[in-house]
Short mmCIF file of C-alpha atoms and ligand atoms in Angstrom, two decimals:
data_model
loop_
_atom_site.label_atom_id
_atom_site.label_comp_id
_atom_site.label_asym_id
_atom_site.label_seq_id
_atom_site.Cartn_x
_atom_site.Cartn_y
_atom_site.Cartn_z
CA UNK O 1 43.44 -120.35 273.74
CA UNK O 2 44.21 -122.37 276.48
CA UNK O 3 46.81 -125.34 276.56
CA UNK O 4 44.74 -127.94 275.21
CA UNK O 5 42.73 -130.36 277.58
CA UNK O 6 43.48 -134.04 277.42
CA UNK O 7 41.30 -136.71 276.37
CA UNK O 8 40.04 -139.08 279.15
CA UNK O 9 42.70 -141.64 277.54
CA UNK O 10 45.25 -138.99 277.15
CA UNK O 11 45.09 -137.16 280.87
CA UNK O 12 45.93 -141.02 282.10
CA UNK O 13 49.42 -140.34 280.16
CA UNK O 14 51.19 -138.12 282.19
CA UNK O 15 51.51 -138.23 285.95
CA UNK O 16 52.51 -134.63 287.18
CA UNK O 17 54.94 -134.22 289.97
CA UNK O 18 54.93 -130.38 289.51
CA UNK O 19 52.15 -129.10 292.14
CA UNK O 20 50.15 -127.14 288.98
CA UNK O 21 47.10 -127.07 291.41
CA UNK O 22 49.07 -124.76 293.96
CA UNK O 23 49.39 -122.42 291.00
CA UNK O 24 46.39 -121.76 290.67
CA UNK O 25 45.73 -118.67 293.23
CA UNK O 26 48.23 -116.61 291.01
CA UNK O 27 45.84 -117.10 288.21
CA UNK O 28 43.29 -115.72 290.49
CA UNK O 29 45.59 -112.70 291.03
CA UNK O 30 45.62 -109.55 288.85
CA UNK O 31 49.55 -109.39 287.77
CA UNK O 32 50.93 -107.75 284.95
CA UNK O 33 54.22 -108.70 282.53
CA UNK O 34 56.94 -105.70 281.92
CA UNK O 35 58.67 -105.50 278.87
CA UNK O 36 62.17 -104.43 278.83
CA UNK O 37 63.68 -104.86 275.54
CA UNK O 38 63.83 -101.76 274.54
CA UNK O 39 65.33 -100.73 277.05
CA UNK O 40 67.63 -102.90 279.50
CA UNK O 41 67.51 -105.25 276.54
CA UNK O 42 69.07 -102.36 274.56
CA UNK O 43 72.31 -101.97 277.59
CA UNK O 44 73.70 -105.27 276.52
CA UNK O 45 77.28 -104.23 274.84
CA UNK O 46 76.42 -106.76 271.83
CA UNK O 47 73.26 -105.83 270.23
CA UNK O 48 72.36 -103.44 267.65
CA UNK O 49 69.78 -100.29 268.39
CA UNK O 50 66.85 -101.46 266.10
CA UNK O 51 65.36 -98.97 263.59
CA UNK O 52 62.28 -96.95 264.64
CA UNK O 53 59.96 -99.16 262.30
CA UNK O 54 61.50 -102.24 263.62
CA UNK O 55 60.84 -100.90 267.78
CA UNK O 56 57.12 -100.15 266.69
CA UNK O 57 57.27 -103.34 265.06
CA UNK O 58 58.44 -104.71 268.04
CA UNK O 59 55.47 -102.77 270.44
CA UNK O 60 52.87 -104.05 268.52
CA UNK O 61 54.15 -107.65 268.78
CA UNK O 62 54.04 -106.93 272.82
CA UNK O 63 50.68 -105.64 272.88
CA UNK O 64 49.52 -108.58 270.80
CA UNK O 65 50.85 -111.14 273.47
CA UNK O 66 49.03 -108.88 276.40
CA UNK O 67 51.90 -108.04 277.69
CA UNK O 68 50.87 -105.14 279.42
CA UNK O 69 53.38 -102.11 279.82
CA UNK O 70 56.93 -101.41 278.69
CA UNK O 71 60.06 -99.55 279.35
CA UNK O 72 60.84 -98.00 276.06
CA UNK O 73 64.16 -96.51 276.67
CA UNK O 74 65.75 -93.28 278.71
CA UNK O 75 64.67 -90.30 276.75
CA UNK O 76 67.68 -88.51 278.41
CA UNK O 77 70.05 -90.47 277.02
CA UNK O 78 69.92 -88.28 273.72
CA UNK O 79 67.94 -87.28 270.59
CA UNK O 80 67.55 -90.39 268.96
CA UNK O 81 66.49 -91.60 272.12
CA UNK O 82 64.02 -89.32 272.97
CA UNK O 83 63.06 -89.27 269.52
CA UNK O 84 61.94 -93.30 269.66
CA UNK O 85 60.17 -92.81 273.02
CA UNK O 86 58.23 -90.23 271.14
CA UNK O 87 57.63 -92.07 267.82
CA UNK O 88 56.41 -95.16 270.22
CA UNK O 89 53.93 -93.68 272.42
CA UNK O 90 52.42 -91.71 269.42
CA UNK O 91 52.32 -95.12 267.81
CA UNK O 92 50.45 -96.21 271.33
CA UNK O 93 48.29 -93.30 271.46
CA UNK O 94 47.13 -93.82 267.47
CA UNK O 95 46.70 -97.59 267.51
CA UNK O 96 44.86 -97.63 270.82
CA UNK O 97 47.27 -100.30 272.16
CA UNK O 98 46.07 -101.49 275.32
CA UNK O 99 49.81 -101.34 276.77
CA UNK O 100 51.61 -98.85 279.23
CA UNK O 101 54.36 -96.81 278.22
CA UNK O 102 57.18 -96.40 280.36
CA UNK O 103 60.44 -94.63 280.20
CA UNK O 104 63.09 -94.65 282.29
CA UNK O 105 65.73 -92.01 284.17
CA UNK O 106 68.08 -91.32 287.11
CA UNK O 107 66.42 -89.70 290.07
CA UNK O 108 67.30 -86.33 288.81
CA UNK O 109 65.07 -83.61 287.50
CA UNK O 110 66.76 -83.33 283.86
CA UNK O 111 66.13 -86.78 283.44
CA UNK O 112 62.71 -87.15 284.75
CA UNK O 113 62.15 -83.78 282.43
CA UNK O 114 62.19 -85.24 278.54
CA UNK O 115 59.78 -88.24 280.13
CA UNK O 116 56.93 -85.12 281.42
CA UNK O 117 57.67 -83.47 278.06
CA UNK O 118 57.21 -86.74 275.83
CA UNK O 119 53.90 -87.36 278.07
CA UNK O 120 52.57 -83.45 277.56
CA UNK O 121 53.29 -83.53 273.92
CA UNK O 122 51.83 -86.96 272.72
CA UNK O 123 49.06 -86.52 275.21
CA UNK O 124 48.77 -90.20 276.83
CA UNK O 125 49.95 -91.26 280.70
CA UNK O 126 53.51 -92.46 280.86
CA UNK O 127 55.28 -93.53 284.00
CA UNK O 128 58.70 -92.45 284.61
CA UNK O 129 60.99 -95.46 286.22
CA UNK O 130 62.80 -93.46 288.29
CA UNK O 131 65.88 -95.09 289.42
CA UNK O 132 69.03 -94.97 291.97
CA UNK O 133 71.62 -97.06 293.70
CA UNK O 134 70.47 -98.62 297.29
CA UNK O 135 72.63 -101.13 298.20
CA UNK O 136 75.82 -100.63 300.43
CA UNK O 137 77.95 -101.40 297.75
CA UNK O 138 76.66 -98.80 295.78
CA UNK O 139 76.61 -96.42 298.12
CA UNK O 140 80.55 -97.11 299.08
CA UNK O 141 81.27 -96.77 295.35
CA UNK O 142 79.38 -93.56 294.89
CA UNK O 143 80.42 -92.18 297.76
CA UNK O 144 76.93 -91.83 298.81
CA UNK O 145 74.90 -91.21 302.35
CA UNK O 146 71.12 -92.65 302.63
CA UNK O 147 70.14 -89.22 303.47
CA UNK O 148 71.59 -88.27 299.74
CA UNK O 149 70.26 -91.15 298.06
CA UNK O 150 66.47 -90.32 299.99
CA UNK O 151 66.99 -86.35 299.08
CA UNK O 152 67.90 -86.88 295.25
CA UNK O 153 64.85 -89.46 295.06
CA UNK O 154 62.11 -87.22 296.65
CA UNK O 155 63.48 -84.21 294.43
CA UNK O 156 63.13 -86.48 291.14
CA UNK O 157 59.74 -87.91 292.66
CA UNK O 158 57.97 -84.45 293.39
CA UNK O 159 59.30 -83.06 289.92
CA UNK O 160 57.01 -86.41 288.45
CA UNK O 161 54.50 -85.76 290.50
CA UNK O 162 53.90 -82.15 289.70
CA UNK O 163 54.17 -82.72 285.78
CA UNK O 164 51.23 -85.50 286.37
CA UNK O 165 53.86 -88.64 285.69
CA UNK O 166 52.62 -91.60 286.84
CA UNK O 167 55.79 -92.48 288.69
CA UNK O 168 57.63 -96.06 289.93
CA UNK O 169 60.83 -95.70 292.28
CA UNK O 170 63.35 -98.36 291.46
CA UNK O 171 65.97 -99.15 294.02
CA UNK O 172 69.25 -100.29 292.06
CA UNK O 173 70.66 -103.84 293.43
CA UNK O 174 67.41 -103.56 296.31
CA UNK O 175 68.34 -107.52 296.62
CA UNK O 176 71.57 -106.56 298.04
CA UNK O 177 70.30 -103.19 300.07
CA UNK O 178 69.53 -103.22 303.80
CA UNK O 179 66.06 -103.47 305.25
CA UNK O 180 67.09 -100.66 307.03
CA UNK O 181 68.14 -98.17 304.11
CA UNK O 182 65.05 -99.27 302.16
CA UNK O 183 62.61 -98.45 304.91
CA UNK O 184 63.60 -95.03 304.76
CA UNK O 185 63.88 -95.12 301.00
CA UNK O 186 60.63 -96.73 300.44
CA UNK O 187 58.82 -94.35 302.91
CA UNK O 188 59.67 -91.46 301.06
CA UNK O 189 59.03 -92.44 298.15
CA UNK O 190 55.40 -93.64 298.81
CA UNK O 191 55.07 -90.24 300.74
CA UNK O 192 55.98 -88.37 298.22
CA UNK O 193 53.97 -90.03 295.49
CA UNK O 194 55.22 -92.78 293.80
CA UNK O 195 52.71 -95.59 292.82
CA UNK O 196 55.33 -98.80 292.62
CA UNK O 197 58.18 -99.85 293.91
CA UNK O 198 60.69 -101.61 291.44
CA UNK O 199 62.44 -104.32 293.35
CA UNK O 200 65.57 -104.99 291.44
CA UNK O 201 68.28 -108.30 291.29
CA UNK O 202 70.40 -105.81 289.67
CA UNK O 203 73.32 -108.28 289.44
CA UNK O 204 71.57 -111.36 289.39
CA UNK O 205 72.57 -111.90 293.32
CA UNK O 206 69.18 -113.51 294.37
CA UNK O 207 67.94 -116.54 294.92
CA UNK O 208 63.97 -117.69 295.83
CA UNK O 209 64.02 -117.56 299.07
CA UNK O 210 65.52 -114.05 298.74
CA UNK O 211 62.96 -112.81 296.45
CA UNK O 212 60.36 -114.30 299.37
CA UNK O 213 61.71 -112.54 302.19
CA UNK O 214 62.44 -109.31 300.01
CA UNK O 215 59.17 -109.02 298.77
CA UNK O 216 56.98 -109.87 302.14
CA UNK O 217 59.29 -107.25 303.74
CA UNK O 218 58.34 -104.44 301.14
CA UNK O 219 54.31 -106.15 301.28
CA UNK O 220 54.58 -105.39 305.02
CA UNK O 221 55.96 -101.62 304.47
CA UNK O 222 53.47 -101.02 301.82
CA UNK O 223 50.56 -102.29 303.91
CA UNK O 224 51.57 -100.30 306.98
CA UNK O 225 51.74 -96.85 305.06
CA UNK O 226 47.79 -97.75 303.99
CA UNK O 227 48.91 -96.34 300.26
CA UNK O 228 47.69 -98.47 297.11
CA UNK O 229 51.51 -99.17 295.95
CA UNK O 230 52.51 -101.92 293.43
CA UNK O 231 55.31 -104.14 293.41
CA UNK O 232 57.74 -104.82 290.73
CA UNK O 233 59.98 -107.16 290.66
CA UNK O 234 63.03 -106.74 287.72
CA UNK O 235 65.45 -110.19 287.44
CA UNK O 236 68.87 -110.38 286.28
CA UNK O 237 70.16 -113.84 285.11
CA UNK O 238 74.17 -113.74 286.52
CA UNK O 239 73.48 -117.17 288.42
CA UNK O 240 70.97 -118.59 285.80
CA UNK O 241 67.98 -117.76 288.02
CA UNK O 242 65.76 -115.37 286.42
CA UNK O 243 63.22 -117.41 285.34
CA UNK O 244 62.88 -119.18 287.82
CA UNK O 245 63.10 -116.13 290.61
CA UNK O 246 60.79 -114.58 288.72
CA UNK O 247 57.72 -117.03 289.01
CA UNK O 248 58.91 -117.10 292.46
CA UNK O 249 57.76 -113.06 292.72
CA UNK O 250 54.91 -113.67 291.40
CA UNK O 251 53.85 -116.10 293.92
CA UNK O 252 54.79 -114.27 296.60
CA UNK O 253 53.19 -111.00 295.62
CA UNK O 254 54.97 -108.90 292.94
CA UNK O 255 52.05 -107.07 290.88
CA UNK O 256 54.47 -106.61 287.56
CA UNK O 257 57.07 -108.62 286.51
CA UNK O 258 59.84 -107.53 284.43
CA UNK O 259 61.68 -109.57 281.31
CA UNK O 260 63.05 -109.07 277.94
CA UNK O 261 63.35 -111.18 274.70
CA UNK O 262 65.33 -114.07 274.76
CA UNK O 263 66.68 -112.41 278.04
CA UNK O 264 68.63 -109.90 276.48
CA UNK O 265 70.05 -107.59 279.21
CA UNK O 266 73.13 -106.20 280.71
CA UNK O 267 75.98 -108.66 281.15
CA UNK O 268 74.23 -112.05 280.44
CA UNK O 269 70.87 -110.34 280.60
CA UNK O 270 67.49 -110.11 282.36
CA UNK O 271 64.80 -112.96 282.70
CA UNK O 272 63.30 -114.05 279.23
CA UNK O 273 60.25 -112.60 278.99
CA UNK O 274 58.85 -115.54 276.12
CA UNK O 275 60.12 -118.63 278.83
CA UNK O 276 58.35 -116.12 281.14
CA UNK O 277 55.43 -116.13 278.91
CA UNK O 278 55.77 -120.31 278.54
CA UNK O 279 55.76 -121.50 281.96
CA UNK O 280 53.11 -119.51 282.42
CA UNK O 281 50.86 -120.63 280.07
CA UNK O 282 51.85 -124.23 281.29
CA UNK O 283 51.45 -123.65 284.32
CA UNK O 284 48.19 -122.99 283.92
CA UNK O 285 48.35 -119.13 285.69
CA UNK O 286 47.62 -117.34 281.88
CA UNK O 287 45.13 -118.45 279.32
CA UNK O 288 45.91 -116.46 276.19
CA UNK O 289 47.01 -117.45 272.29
CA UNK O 290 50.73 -117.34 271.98
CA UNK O 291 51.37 -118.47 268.81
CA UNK O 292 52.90 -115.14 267.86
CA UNK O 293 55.75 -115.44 270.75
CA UNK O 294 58.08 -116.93 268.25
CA UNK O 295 57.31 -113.83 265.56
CA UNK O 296 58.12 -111.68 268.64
CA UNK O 297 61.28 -113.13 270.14
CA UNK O 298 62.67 -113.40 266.32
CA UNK O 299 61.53 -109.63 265.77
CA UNK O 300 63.60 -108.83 268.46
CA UNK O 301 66.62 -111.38 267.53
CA UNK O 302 66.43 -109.68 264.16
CA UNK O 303 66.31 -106.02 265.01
CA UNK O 304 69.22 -106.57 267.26
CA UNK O 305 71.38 -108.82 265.17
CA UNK O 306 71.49 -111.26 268.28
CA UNK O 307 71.67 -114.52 266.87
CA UNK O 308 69.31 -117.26 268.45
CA UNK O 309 70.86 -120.21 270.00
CA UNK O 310 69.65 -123.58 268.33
CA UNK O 311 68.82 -124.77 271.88
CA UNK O 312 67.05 -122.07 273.01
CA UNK O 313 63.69 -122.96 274.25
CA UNK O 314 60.49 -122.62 272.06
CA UNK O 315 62.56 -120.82 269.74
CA UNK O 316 65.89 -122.47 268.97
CA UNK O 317 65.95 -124.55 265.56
CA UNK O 318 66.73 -127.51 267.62
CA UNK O 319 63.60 -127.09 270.34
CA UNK O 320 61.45 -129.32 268.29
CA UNK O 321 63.46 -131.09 265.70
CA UNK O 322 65.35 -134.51 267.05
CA UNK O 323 67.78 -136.88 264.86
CA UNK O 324 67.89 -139.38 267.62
CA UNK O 325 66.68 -143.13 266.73
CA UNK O 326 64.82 -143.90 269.79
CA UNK O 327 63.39 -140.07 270.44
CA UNK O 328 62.33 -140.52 266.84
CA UNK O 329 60.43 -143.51 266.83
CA UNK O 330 58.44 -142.81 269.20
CA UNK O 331 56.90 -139.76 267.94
CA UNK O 332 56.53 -140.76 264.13
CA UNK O 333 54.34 -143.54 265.96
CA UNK O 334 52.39 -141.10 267.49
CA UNK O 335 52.18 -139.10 263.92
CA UNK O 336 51.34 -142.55 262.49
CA UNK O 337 48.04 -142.78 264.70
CA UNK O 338 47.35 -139.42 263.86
CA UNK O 339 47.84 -138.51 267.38
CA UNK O 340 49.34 -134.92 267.02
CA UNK O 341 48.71 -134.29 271.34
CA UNK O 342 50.89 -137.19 272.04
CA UNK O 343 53.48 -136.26 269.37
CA UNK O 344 54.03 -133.12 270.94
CA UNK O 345 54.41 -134.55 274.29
CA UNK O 346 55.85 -138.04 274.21
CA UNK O 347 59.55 -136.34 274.39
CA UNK O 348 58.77 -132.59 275.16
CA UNK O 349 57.10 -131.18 278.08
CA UNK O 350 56.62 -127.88 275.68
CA UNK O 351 54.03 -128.87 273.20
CA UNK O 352 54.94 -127.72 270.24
CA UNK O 353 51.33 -127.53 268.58
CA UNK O 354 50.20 -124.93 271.59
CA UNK O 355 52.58 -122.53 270.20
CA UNK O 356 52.23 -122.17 266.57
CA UNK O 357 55.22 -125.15 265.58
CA UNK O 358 55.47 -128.72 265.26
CA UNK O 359 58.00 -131.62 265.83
CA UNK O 360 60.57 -132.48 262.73
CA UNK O 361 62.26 -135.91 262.07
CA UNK O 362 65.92 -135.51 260.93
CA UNK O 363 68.12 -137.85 260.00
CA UNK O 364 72.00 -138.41 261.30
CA UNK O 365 74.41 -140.68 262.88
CA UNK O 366 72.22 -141.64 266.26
CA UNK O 367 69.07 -142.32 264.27
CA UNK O 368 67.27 -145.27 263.08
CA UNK O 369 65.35 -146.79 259.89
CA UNK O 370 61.99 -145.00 261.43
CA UNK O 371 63.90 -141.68 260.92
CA UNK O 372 64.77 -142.32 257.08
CA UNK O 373 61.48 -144.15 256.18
CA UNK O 374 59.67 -140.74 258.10
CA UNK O 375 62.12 -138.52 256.14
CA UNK O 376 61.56 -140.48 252.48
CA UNK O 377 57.68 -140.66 253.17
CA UNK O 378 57.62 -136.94 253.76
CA UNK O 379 59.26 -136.04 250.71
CA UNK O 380 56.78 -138.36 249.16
CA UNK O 381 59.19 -141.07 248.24
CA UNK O 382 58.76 -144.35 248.59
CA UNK O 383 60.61 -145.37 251.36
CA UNK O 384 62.05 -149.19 250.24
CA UNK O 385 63.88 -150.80 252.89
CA UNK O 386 67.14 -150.97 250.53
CA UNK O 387 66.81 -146.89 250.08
CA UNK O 388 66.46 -146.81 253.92
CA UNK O 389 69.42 -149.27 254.56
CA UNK O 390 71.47 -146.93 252.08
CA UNK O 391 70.74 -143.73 253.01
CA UNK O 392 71.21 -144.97 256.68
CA UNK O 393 74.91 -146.19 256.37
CA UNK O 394 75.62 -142.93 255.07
CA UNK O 395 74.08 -141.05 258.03
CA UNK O 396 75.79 -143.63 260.50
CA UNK O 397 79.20 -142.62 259.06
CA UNK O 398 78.52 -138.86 258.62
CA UNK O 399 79.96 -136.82 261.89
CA UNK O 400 76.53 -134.29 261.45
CA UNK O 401 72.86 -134.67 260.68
CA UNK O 402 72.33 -134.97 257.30
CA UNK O 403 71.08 -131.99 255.59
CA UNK O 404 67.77 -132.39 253.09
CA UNK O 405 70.11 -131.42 250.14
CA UNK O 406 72.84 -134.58 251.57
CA UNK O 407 69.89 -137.33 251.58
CA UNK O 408 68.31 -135.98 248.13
CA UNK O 409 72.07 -136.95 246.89
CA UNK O 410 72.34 -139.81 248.73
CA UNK O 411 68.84 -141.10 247.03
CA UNK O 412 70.29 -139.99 243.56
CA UNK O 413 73.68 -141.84 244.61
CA UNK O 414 71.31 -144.95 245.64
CA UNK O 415 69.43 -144.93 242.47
CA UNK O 416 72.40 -144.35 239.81
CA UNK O 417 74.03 -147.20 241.30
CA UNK O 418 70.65 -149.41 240.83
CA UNK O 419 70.23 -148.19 237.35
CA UNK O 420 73.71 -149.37 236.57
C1 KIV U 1 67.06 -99.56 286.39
C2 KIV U 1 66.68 -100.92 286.87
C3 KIV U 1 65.25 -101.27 286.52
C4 KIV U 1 67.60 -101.93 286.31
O1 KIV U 1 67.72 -102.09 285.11
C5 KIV U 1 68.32 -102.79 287.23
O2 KIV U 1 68.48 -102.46 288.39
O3 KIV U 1 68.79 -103.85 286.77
#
């Protein structure tokens, strides 16, 4: 389903600053999207662990939106941990579910251990994210050399590589690391087996340019050791980047690209996988049906009692609903000429109509008589210009947008007064 093509008349409507043609070689590109709900999603200190029905729930919503692999959690962490990891890839493995599963450890054998044993006993290929601390900062804190760091991550790799894990090696806070230390790191690591390299913005540190020069330094590594090795790139949203780096890595080259729902992540979380999934389709780089991207982010909202902001995009109860007179006008004239493309677009550059909603009119204290005579008509009232005048005054003096239930008393006030 792609986002839908303009009339002649309509395509005049819209003059488009943002360079969409210079998009289009990623479209080109083969690139995948990396689901990490269920697992850095899971790290934030606020939200709930959602019930195994709810996670495969949760999976199936993910493989529906061709989102193609996920990190499902770190099977070390503990019984009901490993348990889930289990109970999803079964739930892969059973349903057919064109989607990766991935689970993730430190680079030490008894971690990397439960992932081989999930993987023999269900019977499908996992990949073990295999992760450690790069940058100097880390290492200083740790008390760490690069040799120790390199000698831990080849152990953990070769223990993968001999149980038949498909295996990525993720460098902790690489966006911070020295080109130096991740030569060496990165060397070993395709030496000793490992298929990707996860380039992580562990705390959110980088900007675009970074992620440019970061990833054409690990392009040039990769293409000097003549190994087929994939690039990863895994955002964290500290200085409100995420998005934005993110689209960013997959310009310059990242294969897989890492989010979560809503962005839900440590500290104030990773890049939103669904605004991920948006500017994508709008930017013309993706041409799949979304309309189940709001079933998935609210899944996820649900199953992890995180509550959804009203102004969160595509999403939020206020992304498509205005109260505003002039904002309001302009789209009920749209409705009027049964023009739903331009009523989605007029004042929002997300159409709502390309993603399974649609605009709403409300009434309050910054709107106009086209708001009430929109509200009274949909309620199949007949909208007289006193009713409107009435019901107006009342929103003009309330401090909040009228509820339904407040105008439906405000009609009742309007007629008992009449009928006096
Ligand atoms: C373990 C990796 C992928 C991570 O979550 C991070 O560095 O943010």
């Amino acid at each position: 389903m792609s986002v839908s093509t303009p009339s002649p008349e309509h395509a005049q409507l819209i003059h488009d600053w943002n360079d969409t043609a210079s998009t289009a070689p990623m479209s080109g590109r083969s690139f995948d999207l990396f689901d990490e709900s269920l697992r850095d999603g899971l790290q934030s200190p606020s939200v709930a662990d959602p019930s195994v029905e709810e996670k495969l729930r949760i999976i199936q919503l993910m493989a529906d939106l061709g989102i193609g692999a996920a990190d499902v959690g770190l099977p070390c962490a503990g019984q009901r941990a490993y348990d889930d990891v289990t109970a999803i890839a079964t739930y892969v493995r059973d349903n057919r579910l064109p989607l990766r599963v991935c689970a993730a450890g430190r680079t030490v054998v008894s971690d990397m251990a439960p992932i081989a044993d999930i993987q023999q006993k269900v019977g499908i290929p996992l990949t073990a994210y295999a992760f450690i601390g790069s940058s100097p900062i880390r290492q200083y804190a740790e008390g760490w050399t690069v040799e120790h760091i390199r000698e831990a991550s080849q152990k953990a790799i070769d223990f993968a590589v001999k149980e038949n894990l498909d295996i990525c090696y993720v460098t902790e806070d690489t966006t911070r690391s020295s080109p130096a230390t991740l030569e060496v790191l990165f060397r070993s690591a395709i030496e000793h087996g490992a298929s990707r390299l996860c380039l992580c913005d562990t705390v959110g540190h980088a900007t675009p340019d970074g992620v440019r020069r970061l990833i054409a330094f690990t392009k040039a590594l990769i293409a000097e050791s003549g190994a087929d090795v994939k690039i990863d790139w895994h955002g964290h949203n500290d200085r409100g980047l995420a998005v934005v780096n993110t689209l960013f890595a997959l310009e310059y080259g990242a294969d897989r690209l890492h989010g979560t729902a809503m962005g839900i992540g440590e500290r104030v979380g990773n890049t939103a996988i669904d605004q991920l999934l948006v500017n994508l389709k709008l930017l013309g780089v993706i041409d799949r049906d979304l309309t189940k991207l709001v079933e998935f982010v609210r899944a996820v909202a649900t199953a992890t009692k995180v509550g959804i902001p009203i102004n969160y995009p595509l999403v939020g109860e206020d992304a498509f609903r205005t109260a505003t007179g002039v904002h309001a006008a302009a789209i009920i004239k749209a409705k009027r000429r049964g023009d739903e493309w331009l009523a989605d677009r007029v004042y929002s550059a997300v159409p709502a109509g390309e993603f399974g909603k649609g605009q709403t009119i409300d009434v309050g204290p910054m709107s106009g008589m086209s708001n009430v005579t929109f509200w009274l008509e949909q309620q199949g009232m007949a909208a007289t210009e006193e009713l409107g005048k009435f019901i107006l005054a009342k929103a003009k003096a309330s401090a909040v947008t009228l509820s339904d239930a407040a105008i439906r008393d405000a009609v009742r006030e309007y007629e008992g007064a009449a009928a006096l």
